[in-house]
Coordinates of C-alpha atoms in Angstrom, one line a residue:
Chain A
M580 CA -37.8 15.2 -31.8
Q581 CA -35.3 17.9 -31.0
K582 CA -37.0 18.5 -27.7
I583 CA -36.8 14.9 -26.6
L584 CA -33.0 14.7 -27.4
L585 CA -32.3 17.8 -25.4
S586 CA -34.2 16.6 -22.4
N587 CA -32.4 13.3 -22.8
S588 CA -29.0 14.9 -22.4
A589 CA -30.3 17.0 -19.5
R590 CA -31.5 13.9 -17.9
N591 CA -28.2 12.2 -18.4
T592 CA -26.4 15.2 -16.8
R593 CA -28.8 15.0 -13.8
N594 CA -28.4 11.2 -13.5
G595 CA -24.7 11.3 -13.9
F596 CA -24.3 14.0 -11.3
L597 CA -26.6 12.2 -8.8
F598 CA -24.7 8.9 -9.2
A599 CA -21.4 10.7 -8.7
L600 CA -22.7 12.9 -5.9
P601 CA -21.2 10.9 -3.0
W602 CA -17.8 11.2 -4.4
I603 CA -18.2 14.9 -5.2
I604 CA -19.3 15.6 -1.6
G605 CA -16.3 13.6 -0.4
F606 CA -14.0 15.4 -2.8
I607 CA -15.1 18.8 -1.5
C608 CA -15.1 17.8 2.2
L609 CA -12.1 15.5 2.3
S610 CA -9.8 17.0 -0.4
I611 CA -10.6 20.6 -1.4
Y612 CA -11.6 22.0 1.9
P613 CA -8.6 20.4 3.8
L614 CA -6.2 21.5 1.1
A615 CA -7.4 25.1 1.4
A616 CA -7.6 25.0 5.1
S617 CA -4.1 23.6 5.4
F618 CA -2.9 26.4 3.2
Y619 CA -4.5 29.0 5.5
Y620 CA -3.3 27.2 8.6
G621 CA 0.3 27.6 7.3
F622 CA 0.0 31.3 8.2
T623 CA -1.4 30.7 11.6
E624 CA -0.4 29.4 15.0
F625 CA -2.7 27.0 16.9
N626 CA -2.9 23.7 18.8
P627 CA -5.7 21.2 19.1
V628 CA -7.6 23.4 21.6
T629 CA -6.8 27.0 20.6
A630 CA -8.2 28.8 17.5
P631 CA -5.8 29.6 14.6
K632 CA -4.1 33.0 15.1
W633 CA -2.6 34.8 12.1
V634 CA 1.2 35.0 12.2
G635 CA 2.1 35.7 8.6
L636 CA 5.2 34.0 7.3
A637 CA 6.5 33.1 10.7
N638 CA 5.9 29.4 10.2
Y639 CA 7.6 29.4 6.9
T640 CA 10.7 31.2 8.2
A641 CA 10.8 28.8 11.1
V642 CA 10.6 25.8 8.8
L643 CA 13.3 27.1 6.5
N644 CA 15.6 27.6 9.5
D645 CA 15.0 24.2 11.0
K646 CA 17.9 21.8 10.3
L647 CA 15.7 18.8 10.9
V648 CA 13.4 19.9 8.1
Y649 CA 16.3 19.6 5.6
K650 CA 17.5 16.3 7.2
S651 CA 14.0 14.8 6.9
L652 CA 13.6 16.1 3.4
M653 CA 16.9 14.5 2.4
N654 CA 15.9 11.2 4.0
T655 CA 12.6 11.3 2.1
L656 CA 14.2 12.2 -1.2
F657 CA 16.7 9.3 -0.7
M658 CA 13.8 6.9 -0.2
A659 CA 12.0 8.3 -3.3
F660 CA 15.0 8.1 -5.6
V661 CA 16.6 4.9 -4.3
S662 CA 13.6 2.8 -3.4
T663 CA 11.9 3.3 -6.7
P664 CA 14.6 1.6 -8.9
V665 CA 15.2 -1.0 -6.2
N666 CA 11.6 -1.9 -5.9
L667 CA 11.1 -2.0 -9.6
L668 CA 14.1 -4.2 -10.2
V669 CA 12.9 -6.7 -7.5
A670 CA 9.3 -6.6 -9.0
L671 CA 10.6 -7.2 -12.4
L672 CA 12.8 -10.1 -11.3
L673 CA 9.8 -11.7 -9.5
A674 CA 7.6 -11.1 -12.4
T675 CA 10.0 -12.8 -14.8
V676 CA 10.1 -15.8 -12.6
V677 CA 6.3 -16.2 -12.4
T678 CA 5.7 -15.5 -16.1
R679 CA 7.5 -18.8 -16.9
K680 CA 5.2 -21.7 -17.1
F681 CA 5.9 -24.2 -14.5
R682 CA 3.7 -26.4 -12.3
Q683 CA 4.0 -24.6 -8.9
R684 CA 3.7 -21.2 -10.5
G685 CA 0.5 -20.3 -8.7
F686 CA 2.0 -21.2 -5.4
V687 CA 5.2 -19.3 -6.0
R688 CA 3.2 -16.2 -7.1
T689 CA 1.2 -16.4 -3.8
I690 CA 4.4 -16.6 -1.8
F691 CA 5.7 -13.5 -3.5
F692 CA 2.5 -11.6 -3.2
L693 CA 1.6 -12.5 0.4
P694 CA 3.8 -9.7 2.0
C695 CA 1.7 -7.1 0.3
I696 CA -1.5 -7.9 2.2
I697 CA 0.1 -8.2 5.7
P698 CA -0.9 -5.2 7.8
T699 CA 2.1 -2.9 8.0
I700 CA 2.2 -3.0 11.8
A701 CA 2.6 -6.8 11.9
A702 CA 5.1 -6.8 9.1
T703 CA 7.2 -4.1 10.7
M704 CA 7.2 -5.9 14.0
V705 CA 8.6 -9.1 12.4
W706 CA 11.2 -7.1 10.6
I707 CA 12.3 -5.3 13.8
W708 CA 12.7 -8.7 15.4
M709 CA 14.6 -10.0 12.3
F710 CA 16.9 -7.0 12.3
D711 CA 17.9 -7.5 16.0
A712 CA 21.7 -7.3 16.2
S713 CA 22.4 -10.6 18.0
Y714 CA 19.0 -12.5 18.2
G715 CA 17.8 -11.5 14.7
Y716 CA 17.7 -14.0 12.0
I717 CA 19.3 -11.8 9.3
N718 CA 22.6 -11.5 11.2
N719 CA 22.5 -15.2 12.0
V720 CA 22.1 -16.1 8.4
L721 CA 24.9 -13.7 7.5
G722 CA 27.0 -15.5 10.2
W723 CA 26.8 -18.7 8.2
F724 CA 28.8 -17.0 5.5
G725 CA 31.3 -15.5 8.1
I726 CA 29.8 -12.0 7.8
H727 CA 29.4 -10.1 11.1
G728 CA 26.1 -8.3 10.5
P729 CA 25.5 -4.7 11.7
A730 CA 23.1 -3.6 14.4
W731 CA 20.7 -2.6 11.5
L732 CA 18.1 -0.4 13.1
M733 CA 20.5 0.9 15.8
D734 CA 23.3 2.0 13.4
M735 CA 22.6 5.1 11.4
R736 CA 24.6 3.7 8.4
Y737 CA 22.3 0.7 8.1
T738 CA 18.8 2.0 8.9
K739 CA 18.1 3.1 5.3
P740 CA 19.3 -0.2 3.7
A741 CA 17.1 -1.9 6.3
L742 CA 14.1 0.1 5.1
L743 CA 15.0 -0.7 1.5
L744 CA 15.1 -4.4 2.3
M745 CA 11.7 -4.2 4.0
G746 CA 10.3 -2.3 1.1
S747 CA 11.5 -4.7 -1.6
W748 CA 9.9 -7.6 0.4
S749 CA 6.5 -6.2 -0.4
T750 CA 6.7 -5.4 -4.1
G751 CA 4.0 -8.0 -4.9
T752 CA 1.6 -5.5 -6.4
A753 CA 4.1 -4.2 -8.8
M754 CA 5.1 -7.8 -9.6
L755 CA 1.5 -8.7 -10.6
V756 CA 1.3 -5.6 -12.8
C757 CA 4.6 -6.4 -14.5
M758 CA 3.6 -10.0 -14.9
A759 CA 0.4 -9.1 -16.7
A760 CA 2.4 -6.8 -19.0
L761 CA 5.0 -9.5 -19.7
E762 CA 2.3 -12.0 -20.6
E763 CA 1.0 -9.5 -23.2
V764 CA 4.3 -9.4 -25.1
P765 CA 3.7 -11.4 -28.3
I766 CA 5.7 -14.7 -28.3
S767 CA 6.3 -14.3 -32.0
Y768 CA 8.7 -11.4 -31.3
Y769 CA 10.9 -13.7 -29.3
E770 CA 10.7 -16.5 -31.7
S771 CA 11.8 -14.4 -34.7
A772 CA 14.6 -12.9 -32.6
E773 CA 15.8 -16.3 -31.6
I774 CA 15.9 -17.4 -35.3
D775 CA 18.0 -14.3 -36.0
G776 CA 20.4 -15.5 -33.3
V777 CA 19.7 -12.6 -30.8
G778 CA 21.0 -13.5 -27.3
P779 CA 18.8 -13.6 -24.2
L780 CA 20.3 -10.4 -22.8
S781 CA 19.8 -8.4 -25.9
R782 CA 16.3 -9.9 -26.3
F783 CA 15.5 -8.5 -22.9
F784 CA 16.7 -5.0 -23.7
H785 CA 15.3 -4.8 -27.2
I786 CA 12.0 -6.6 -26.9
T787 CA 10.9 -7.1 -23.3
L788 CA 11.9 -3.7 -21.9
P789 CA 10.4 -1.5 -24.6
S790 CA 7.2 -3.6 -24.6
I791 CA 6.6 -3.1 -20.9
A792 CA 8.1 0.4 -20.6
H793 CA 4.7 2.1 -20.1
V794 CA 3.8 -0.2 -17.2
L795 CA 7.2 0.3 -15.6
V796 CA 6.8 4.1 -15.9
Y797 CA 3.4 3.9 -14.3
Q798 CA 4.7 1.8 -11.4
A799 CA 7.7 4.1 -10.9
I800 CA 5.5 7.1 -10.6
L801 CA 3.2 5.3 -8.1
N802 CA 6.2 4.2 -6.1
F803 CA 7.7 7.7 -6.2
I804 CA 4.5 9.3 -4.9
N805 CA 4.2 6.6 -2.2
A806 CA 7.8 7.3 -1.1
F807 CA 6.8 10.8 -0.1
Q808 CA 4.1 9.4 2.1
Y809 CA 6.4 6.9 3.8
F810 CA 5.3 7.1 7.4
Q811 CA 3.9 4.0 9.2
Q812 CA 7.1 1.9 9.1
V813 CA 9.4 4.6 10.5
Y814 CA 6.8 5.7 13.0
I815 CA 6.6 2.2 14.4
I816 CA 10.4 1.6 14.3
T817 CA 11.2 4.9 16.0
N818 CA 8.5 4.4 18.6
A819 CA 9.8 0.9 19.3
S820 CA 13.3 2.1 19.9
T821 CA 12.5 5.1 22.1
G822 CA 9.4 3.8 23.9
A823 CA 6.0 5.3 23.2
G824 CA 6.2 7.7 26.1
A825 CA 9.0 9.7 24.6
G826 CA 6.5 11.6 22.3
A827 CA 6.1 14.9 24.0
G828 CA 8.6 17.6 22.8
Y829 CA 10.9 15.1 21.2
A830 CA 10.9 14.0 17.5
S831 CA 12.2 10.4 17.4
G832 CA 13.9 9.8 14.1
G833 CA 16.0 6.7 14.7
P834 CA 19.7 6.8 15.3
G835 CA 21.1 10.2 14.2
N836 CA 17.6 11.0 12.8
S837 CA 18.6 8.8 9.9
I838 CA 15.0 7.7 9.3
L839 CA 13.3 10.8 10.3
M840 CA 11.1 11.0 7.2
Y841 CA 9.4 14.3 6.2
P842 CA 5.8 13.1 6.9
L843 CA 7.0 11.7 10.3
Y844 CA 8.4 15.1 11.2
I845 CA 5.2 16.8 10.2
F846 CA 3.3 14.3 12.4
H847 CA 5.6 15.1 15.3
N848 CA 5.2 18.8 14.8
A849 CA 1.4 18.5 14.8
F850 CA 0.7 15.9 17.4
S851 CA 3.8 15.8 19.6
F852 CA 4.9 19.5 19.7
L853 CA 1.3 20.6 19.0
K854 CA 2.5 23.2 16.5
M855 CA -0.3 22.6 14.0
G856 CA 0.4 25.8 12.1
R857 CA 4.0 25.0 11.5
A858 CA 3.1 21.4 10.5
S859 CA 0.6 22.8 8.0
A860 CA 3.3 25.0 6.4
M861 CA 5.5 21.9 6.2
A862 CA 2.7 19.9 4.7
W863 CA 2.1 22.5 2.0
L864 CA 5.8 22.6 1.1
L865 CA 5.6 18.8 0.7
F866 CA 2.5 19.2 -1.5
I867 CA 4.3 21.6 -3.8
V868 CA 7.5 19.5 -4.0
V869 CA 5.5 16.3 -4.7
S870 CA 3.3 17.9 -7.4
L871 CA 6.3 19.5 -9.1
L872 CA 8.4 16.3 -9.1
T873 CA 5.6 14.2 -10.2
M874 CA 4.8 16.5 -13.1
V875 CA 8.5 16.6 -14.1
M876 CA 8.6 12.8 -13.9
I877 CA 5.5 12.3 -16.0
K878 CA 7.0 14.7 -18.7
V879 CA 10.4 13.1 -18.7
T880 CA 9.2 9.5 -18.8
K881 CA 6.6 10.4 -21.5
R882 CA 9.5 11.6 -23.7
A883 CA 11.6 8.5 -22.8
T884 CA 8.9 6.1 -23.7
Q885 CA 8.2 8.0 -26.9
N886 CA 11.8 7.8 -27.9
A887 CA 11.9 4.1 -27.2
G888 CA 9.2 3.9 -29.9
V889 CA 6.4 2.8 -27.6
E890 CA 2.9 4.1 -28.2
Chain B
M715 CA 23.7 -40.5 -35.5
K716 CA 24.6 -36.9 -35.7
K717 CA 21.0 -35.9 -35.2
G718 CA 20.8 -37.9 -32.0
R719 CA 23.8 -36.1 -30.5
L720 CA 22.4 -32.7 -31.3
F721 CA 19.2 -33.6 -29.6
N722 CA 21.1 -34.7 -26.5
K723 CA 23.1 -31.5 -26.3
G724 CA 19.9 -29.4 -26.4
F725 CA 18.3 -31.7 -23.9
L726 CA 21.2 -31.3 -21.5
K727 CA 21.2 -27.5 -21.8
K728 CA 17.5 -27.4 -21.2
K729 CA 17.9 -29.6 -18.1
I730 CA 20.6 -27.4 -16.7
T731 CA 18.7 -24.1 -17.2
A732 CA 15.7 -25.8 -15.6
V733 CA 17.8 -26.8 -12.5
I734 CA 19.2 -23.3 -12.2
F735 CA 15.8 -21.8 -12.5
F736 CA 14.4 -24.1 -9.9
A737 CA 17.2 -23.2 -7.5
V738 CA 16.5 -19.5 -8.0
V739 CA 12.8 -20.0 -7.4
V740 CA 13.5 -22.0 -4.2
V741 CA 15.9 -19.4 -2.8
L742 CA 13.5 -16.5 -3.6
C743 CA 10.6 -18.4 -2.0
I744 CA 12.6 -19.0 1.2
I745 CA 13.6 -15.3 1.4
F746 CA 10.0 -14.1 0.8
F747 CA 8.5 -16.6 3.2
S748 CA 11.0 -16.4 6.0
P749 CA 9.3 -13.5 7.9
F750 CA 6.1 -15.5 8.1
L751 CA 8.1 -18.6 9.2
I752 CA 9.8 -16.5 11.9
M753 CA 6.5 -15.1 13.1
L754 CA 5.1 -18.6 13.3
T755 CA 8.0 -20.3 15.0
T756 CA 8.7 -17.5 17.5
A757 CA 5.0 -17.6 18.5
F758 CA 5.5 -21.1 19.7
K759 CA 8.8 -20.5 21.6
T760 CA 9.3 -19.5 25.2
N761 CA 10.6 -16.0 25.6
K762 CA 13.8 -17.5 26.9
D763 CA 14.1 -19.7 23.8
A764 CA 13.7 -16.6 21.6
F765 CA 16.7 -15.1 23.3
T766 CA 19.3 -17.9 23.1
L767 CA 22.4 -18.0 21.0
P768 CA 23.0 -19.4 18.5
V769 CA 19.5 -18.6 17.2
Q770 CA 17.5 -21.6 16.3
L771 CA 14.6 -21.4 13.9
L772 CA 12.5 -24.2 15.5
P773 CA 11.4 -23.9 19.1
R774 CA 13.2 -26.3 21.4
K775 CA 10.0 -26.9 23.2
L776 CA 6.6 -26.2 21.6
V777 CA 4.6 -24.0 23.9
F778 CA 1.1 -22.8 23.4
Q779 CA 0.8 -20.5 26.4
N780 CA 1.8 -17.5 24.3
F781 CA -1.6 -17.2 22.7
P782 CA -3.7 -17.1 25.9
K783 CA -1.0 -14.9 27.5
A784 CA -1.0 -12.5 24.6
I785 CA -4.7 -12.2 24.7
Q786 CA -4.6 -11.3 28.4
T787 CA -1.8 -8.8 28.1
I788 CA -3.9 -6.4 26.1
P789 CA -7.8 -6.4 25.8
Y790 CA -7.4 -8.5 22.7
W791 CA -11.0 -9.5 22.0
K792 CA -12.2 -6.0 22.7
Y793 CA -9.8 -4.6 20.1
M794 CA -10.6 -7.4 17.7
G795 CA -14.3 -6.5 18.1
N796 CA -13.6 -2.8 17.4
T797 CA -11.6 -3.7 14.3
V798 CA -14.3 -6.0 13.0
F799 CA -17.0 -3.4 13.5
I800 CA -15.0 -0.7 11.7
T801 CA -14.0 -3.1 8.9
L802 CA -17.6 -4.2 8.3
F803 CA -19.0 -0.7 7.9
S804 CA -16.0 0.5 5.8
V805 CA -16.5 -2.4 3.4
L806 CA -20.3 -1.7 3.3
G807 CA -19.7 2.0 2.5
Q808 CA -17.2 1.2 -0.3
L809 CA -19.5 -1.4 -1.8
I810 CA -22.5 1.0 -1.9
V811 CA -20.7 4.1 -3.3
T812 CA -17.9 2.8 -5.5
P813 CA -20.0 1.1 -8.2
M814 CA -22.4 4.1 -8.2
V815 CA -19.7 6.6 -9.0
A816 CA -17.9 4.2 -11.4
Y817 CA -21.2 3.7 -13.3
S818 CA -21.7 7.4 -13.7
L819 CA -18.2 7.8 -15.2
A820 CA -18.3 4.7 -17.4
K821 CA -21.9 4.4 -18.6
I822 CA -23.7 7.7 -18.4
K823 CA -22.8 10.3 -21.1
W824 CA -22.5 13.7 -19.3
R825 CA -20.1 16.5 -19.5
G826 CA -19.0 16.3 -15.8
S827 CA -17.8 12.7 -16.1
K828 CA -14.6 13.8 -17.8
I829 CA -13.8 16.4 -15.2
I830 CA -14.5 14.0 -12.4
S831 CA -12.3 11.3 -13.9
G832 CA -9.4 13.8 -14.0
L833 CA -10.0 15.0 -10.4
L834 CA -10.1 11.3 -9.4
L835 CA -6.6 10.8 -10.5
A836 CA -5.4 14.1 -9.1
T837 CA -6.7 13.2 -5.6
M838 CA -4.4 10.1 -5.5
M839 CA -1.4 12.5 -5.5
I840 CA -2.5 14.5 -2.4
P841 CA -0.2 13.5 0.5
F842 CA -2.2 12.5 3.6
T843 CA -0.1 14.9 5.7
V844 CA -1.7 17.9 3.9
T845 CA -5.2 16.9 4.7
M846 CA -4.5 15.3 8.1
I847 CA -4.5 18.5 10.2
P848 CA -7.7 20.1 8.9
L849 CA -9.5 16.8 9.0
Y850 CA -8.4 16.3 12.6
R851 CA -9.7 19.8 13.4
I852 CA -13.1 19.2 11.8
Y853 CA -13.7 15.9 13.6
S854 CA -12.4 17.3 16.9
K855 CA -14.7 20.4 16.6
L856 CA -17.7 18.1 16.0
H857 CA -16.6 16.0 19.1
L858 CA -16.2 13.0 16.9
T859 CA -12.7 12.0 18.0
N860 CA -12.7 8.8 20.0
T861 CA -15.6 7.6 18.0
Y862 CA -15.5 5.5 14.9
V863 CA -17.1 8.1 12.7
P864 CA -13.8 9.5 11.3
L865 CA -12.7 5.9 10.5
I866 CA -15.9 4.8 8.8
L867 CA -17.5 7.9 7.2
P868 CA -14.8 8.5 4.5
N869 CA -15.6 5.1 3.1
F870 CA -19.1 6.3 2.2
F871 CA -17.6 8.8 -0.2
G872 CA -15.7 6.4 -2.3
K873 CA -12.0 6.0 -2.9
A874 CA -10.3 7.0 -6.2
F875 CA -8.4 3.7 -6.6
Y876 CA -11.5 1.5 -6.2
I877 CA -13.6 3.7 -8.4
I878 CA -11.0 3.4 -11.2
V879 CA -10.9 -0.4 -10.9
V880 CA -14.7 -0.7 -11.2
R881 CA -15.0 2.0 -13.9
Q882 CA -12.6 -0.1 -16.0
F883 CA -14.8 -3.1 -15.5
F884 CA -18.0 -1.2 -16.4
A885 CA -16.3 0.1 -19.5
G886 CA -16.1 -3.5 -20.7
V887 CA -19.9 -4.0 -20.4
P888 CA -21.3 -3.8 -24.0
N889 CA -23.3 -0.6 -24.6
S890 CA -25.8 -2.6 -26.7
I891 CA -27.1 -4.3 -23.5
M892 CA -27.7 -1.0 -21.9
E893 CA -29.3 0.4 -25.0
A894 CA -31.6 -2.6 -25.3
S895 CA -32.9 -2.1 -21.8
R896 CA -33.3 1.6 -22.5
I897 CA -35.6 0.8 -25.4
D898 CA -37.5 -1.5 -23.1
G899 CA -38.3 1.5 -20.9
A900 CA -35.9 0.9 -18.0
N901 CA -34.7 4.1 -16.4
E902 CA -31.2 4.8 -15.3
L903 CA -31.6 3.5 -11.8
Q904 CA -33.2 0.3 -13.1
R905 CA -30.5 -0.2 -15.6
Y906 CA -27.9 0.3 -12.9
V907 CA -29.5 -2.0 -10.3
F908 CA -30.8 -4.8 -12.6
I909 CA -28.2 -4.9 -15.4
A910 CA -24.9 -3.2 -14.6
L911 CA -24.6 -4.2 -11.0
P912 CA -25.1 -8.0 -11.4
L913 CA -22.6 -7.9 -14.3
C914 CA -19.9 -6.3 -12.3
R915 CA -20.0 -8.8 -9.4
P916 CA -16.3 -9.8 -9.8
A917 CA -15.2 -6.2 -9.6
L918 CA -17.3 -5.7 -6.5
V919 CA -15.6 -8.7 -4.9
T920 CA -12.3 -7.1 -5.7
V921 CA -13.3 -3.8 -4.1
G922 CA -14.6 -5.7 -1.1
I923 CA -11.3 -7.4 -0.5
Y924 CA -9.3 -4.2 -0.9
A925 CA -11.6 -2.3 1.5
F926 CA -11.4 -5.2 4.0
L927 CA -7.6 -5.2 4.0
D928 CA -7.4 -1.4 4.1
A929 CA -9.8 -1.1 7.1
W930 CA -8.3 -4.1 8.9
S931 CA -4.8 -2.9 8.7
D932 CA -5.4 0.9 9.0
Y933 CA -3.0 2.4 11.4
L934 CA -2.7 6.1 10.9
A935 CA -6.4 7.1 11.1
P936 CA -7.0 5.3 14.5
L937 CA -3.6 6.6 15.7
I938 CA -4.8 10.2 15.1
Y939 CA -8.5 9.9 16.1
I940 CA -8.6 7.3 18.9
S941 CA -6.9 7.7 22.2
N942 CA -9.6 6.1 24.5
P943 CA -8.0 2.8 25.5
S944 CA -11.2 0.9 25.2
K945 CA -11.8 2.1 21.7
L946 CA -8.5 1.2 20.2
T947 CA -8.2 -1.1 17.2
L948 CA -5.9 -4.2 16.9
S949 CA -3.3 -2.5 14.8
L950 CA -2.8 0.1 17.6
G951 CA -3.2 -2.5 20.3
L952 CA -0.2 -4.5 19.0
Q953 CA 1.9 -1.4 19.4
Q954 CA 1.3 -1.7 23.2
F955 CA 3.6 -4.7 23.3
L956 CA 6.4 -2.5 22.2
S957 CA 5.9 0.2 24.8
Q958 CA 7.4 -1.8 27.6
Y959 CA 11.2 -1.7 28.3
T960 CA 11.9 -5.3 27.3
V961 CA 9.8 -6.8 24.5
D962 CA 8.5 -10.3 24.9
W963 CA 8.9 -11.2 21.3
S964 CA 7.2 -14.6 21.5
L965 CA 4.1 -12.9 23.0
L966 CA 4.2 -10.2 20.3
M967 CA 4.6 -12.7 17.5
A968 CA 1.7 -14.8 18.9
A969 CA -0.5 -11.7 19.0
S970 CA 0.5 -10.7 15.5
L971 CA -0.2 -14.1 14.2
I972 CA -3.8 -14.0 15.4
F973 CA -4.1 -10.6 13.8
V974 CA -2.7 -11.7 10.5
I975 CA -4.4 -15.1 10.0
P976 CA -7.9 -13.7 9.1
V977 CA -6.2 -11.6 6.4
I978 CA -4.3 -14.5 4.9
V979 CA -7.3 -16.8 5.0
F980 CA -9.4 -14.1 3.3
F981 CA -6.7 -13.6 0.7
L982 CA -6.4 -17.3 -0.1
F983 CA -10.1 -17.5 -0.6
F984 CA -10.3 -14.6 -3.0
Q985 CA -6.9 -14.8 -4.6
R986 CA -8.2 -15.0 -8.2
Y987 CA -10.1 -11.7 -8.0
F988 CA -7.1 -10.0 -6.4
V989 CA -4.7 -10.9 -9.2
Q990 CA -7.3 -10.0 -11.8
G991 CA -8.1 -6.6 -10.2
I992 CA -4.5 -5.6 -9.8
A993 CA -3.4 -6.7 -13.2
T994 CA -6.1 -4.9 -15.1
S995 CA -6.1 -1.7 -13.1
G996 CA -2.4 -1.4 -13.3
L997 CA -2.2 -1.8 -17.0
K998 CA -4.8 0.6 -18.1
A999 CA -4.8 3.5 -15.7

């Protein structure tokens, strides 16, 4: 009997391992090896055709003396810390709308979610066109209200608001998650609060918000991590304004480098300047910053949700 | 008498909130739909019409030439074919591997499953820029750049997000069913193929849709690995409209429209699974 049980657990281990094997191989080849290699490359100098040559800390000192590194890091931090609350607020607003029961609800939800599935390249193209200073629709709509709109993507003061606008257009995924959370809040809470004469605003802050806090936190962390990977949109926008040929030796970061995001600068270092060692050093710095910030964020929000009495 | 007035007051208040709510919904819908509308209407304008002031939403004259012209400006069908090829194999890879790994984590009791579940979440935090350069180096050493291998192969290793979605689904399958078939003498592979897999069909559809969208709109991987003009994908091909000095926006919007329509049709078909998948995975992870 004992023997059979033992062999059962051994068989389970073998089966489990075999079923998970594709992912394990992928994990080693696509995550662990590249992480280690990237760390090593940070201390070397090479381009796509040469072999890595050990240069010690030269890349790191070069990176720390590069003004554009700080600029791009600040731009990225801005996106992380500003886009996260903005996107969450928009998602929450949309979710509140589609949680109400009305006849066209499914249709409205589709409209709100649709932007999320549009390929980024196509979405970014339309937005570039909409942001056009004189022929764009946004400035024309603003014109109806007597507002003279800025040259959005050409004006360094307005490039980041433009990115925020683009980002909040595609918060459909967060909306769906918030919606599912909102629908799980027991209606009896609201009913008893209403009987006690609690106003709608205070109902929102005392019932709704605490009940869905864990979901909001999860979405915030996801958004935060994504903000550090913000690349495609700025790559397309900056390429559009400088022409695709301007790649070699020149990092295009929009007007005044105002939308030169850290990943974009890494990409330019690697594939435009062909400084792959330096790009690896930059990438590792990013990895450290993201891991630290994410851990802090998980810790802080955990305490916050516990204080709010959730879970 | 008194009762009737009270009723009316409440009725009026309800009516007013309903009207305000309706107005908010309409405005939000217009805002969220307008980029699609602009893509659509610009695609049917002449380029001269697109650049007239004051801007008009509707084309003054409906033109259809933008579509054939857009298709001739870049090798459109070639790029579309490449994109379809890559997408098909990517979806196939994800559909084979994702449920296998998810099954191992949800339904087989073994010590490694806990470790792997943890690592799965951790990989979602690795920025692509960290792994980008070593991966590029591997593929270029193996002379696999300018082939579709770097775009397709990773899909045969599974992706953390999909695995988590399907694992959640497997977790909901009652253990009693699995136990019953174990007693009947089915081995692990038989239990997986004949019992677990058919039960998780909705989750597989969800993964299929995600994988389709991911592969169809992938931009970074082809950007890094593909430079041969005849091997480009549509997402890169669209960029070619921007590399000229003046952009013909009506052509570009026509090209984008053809690129986007399959995605929208696909989505409208499978919307139900989408909403389900996102809502459940977002709540429990």
